[in-house]
Coordinates of C-alpha atoms in Angstrom, one line a residue:
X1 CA 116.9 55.8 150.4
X2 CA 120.0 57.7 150.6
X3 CA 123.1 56.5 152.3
X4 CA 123.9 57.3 155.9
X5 CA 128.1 57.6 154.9
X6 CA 129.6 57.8 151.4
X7 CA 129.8 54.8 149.2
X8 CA 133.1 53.6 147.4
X9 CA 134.2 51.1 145.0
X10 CA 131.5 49.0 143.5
X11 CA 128.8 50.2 145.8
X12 CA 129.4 53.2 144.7
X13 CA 129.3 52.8 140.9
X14 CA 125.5 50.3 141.8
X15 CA 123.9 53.7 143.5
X16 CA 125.8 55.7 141.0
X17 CA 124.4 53.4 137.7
X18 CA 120.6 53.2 139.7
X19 CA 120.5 56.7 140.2
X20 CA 122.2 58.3 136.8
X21 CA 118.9 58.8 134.7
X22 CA 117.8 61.5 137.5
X23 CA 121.4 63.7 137.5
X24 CA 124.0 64.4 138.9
X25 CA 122.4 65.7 141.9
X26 CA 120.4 62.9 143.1
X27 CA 123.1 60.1 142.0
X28 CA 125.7 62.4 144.7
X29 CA 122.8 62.7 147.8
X30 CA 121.6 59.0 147.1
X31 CA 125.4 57.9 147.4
X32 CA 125.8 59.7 150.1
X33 CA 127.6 62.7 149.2
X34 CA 125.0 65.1 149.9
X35 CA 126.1 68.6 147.7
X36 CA 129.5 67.8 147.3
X37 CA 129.6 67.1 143.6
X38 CA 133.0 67.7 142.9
X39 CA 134.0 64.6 145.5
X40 CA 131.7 62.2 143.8
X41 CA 132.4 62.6 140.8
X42 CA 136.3 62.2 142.0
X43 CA 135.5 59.1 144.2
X44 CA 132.8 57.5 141.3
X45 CA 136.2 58.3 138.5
X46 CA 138.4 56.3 141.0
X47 CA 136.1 53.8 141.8
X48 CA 135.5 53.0 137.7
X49 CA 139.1 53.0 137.1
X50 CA 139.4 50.3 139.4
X51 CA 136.9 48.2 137.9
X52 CA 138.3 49.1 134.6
X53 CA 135.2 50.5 133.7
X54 CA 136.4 54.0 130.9
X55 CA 133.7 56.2 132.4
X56 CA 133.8 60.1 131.6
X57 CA 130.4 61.1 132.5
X58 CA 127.7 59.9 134.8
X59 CA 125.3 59.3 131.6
X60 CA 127.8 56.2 130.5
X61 CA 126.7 54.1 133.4
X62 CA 123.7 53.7 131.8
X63 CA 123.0 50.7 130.0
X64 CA 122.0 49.2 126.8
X65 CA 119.5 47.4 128.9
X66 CA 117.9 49.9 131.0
X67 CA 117.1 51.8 127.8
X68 CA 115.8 48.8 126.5
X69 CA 113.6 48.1 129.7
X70 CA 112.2 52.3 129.6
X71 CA 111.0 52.1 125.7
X72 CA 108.2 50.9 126.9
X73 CA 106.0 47.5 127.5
X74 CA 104.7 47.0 123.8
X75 CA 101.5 45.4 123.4
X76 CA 101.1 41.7 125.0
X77 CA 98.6 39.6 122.3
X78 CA 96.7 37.0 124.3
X79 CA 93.4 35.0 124.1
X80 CA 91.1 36.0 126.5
X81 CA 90.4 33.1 127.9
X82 CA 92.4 29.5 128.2
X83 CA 90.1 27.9 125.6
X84 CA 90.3 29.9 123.3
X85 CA 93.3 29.3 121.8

């Protein structure tokens, strides 16, 4: 659901990071920016600086782990039943 007012500061960066696989344009209307780009991305650029986090692009807010967690669910080995074993 898309916020009501625009998010800053670490809020902003969680919507930002949750919403980053799907653009630019979804991560802005989610965080409640609605078209205006250009003042997310300022406001998202501030809001990493202050967390120290060197962000250039909205791509870089994506983990290690949620790649990890998209590759896929592999293939789970288990007996059928409990005896057999």
């Amino acid at each position: 659901m898309a916020s009501a007012k625009p998010l800053h500061g670490t809020e902003l960066v969680d919507c930002a990071r949750a919403n980053a696989k799907q653009g630019i344009e979804t991560a802005a209307y989610q965080c409640g920016y609605g078209d205006d780009l250009n003042k997310f991305a300022q406001e998202l650029r501030q809001a990493c600086e202050e967390m120290n986090l060197q962000v250039k692009e909205l791509s870089e807010l994506i983990t290690y782990q949620d790649m990890l967690l998209e590759l896929g669910t592999g293939e789970i080995v288990a007996p059928d039943t409990a005896s057999e074993l």
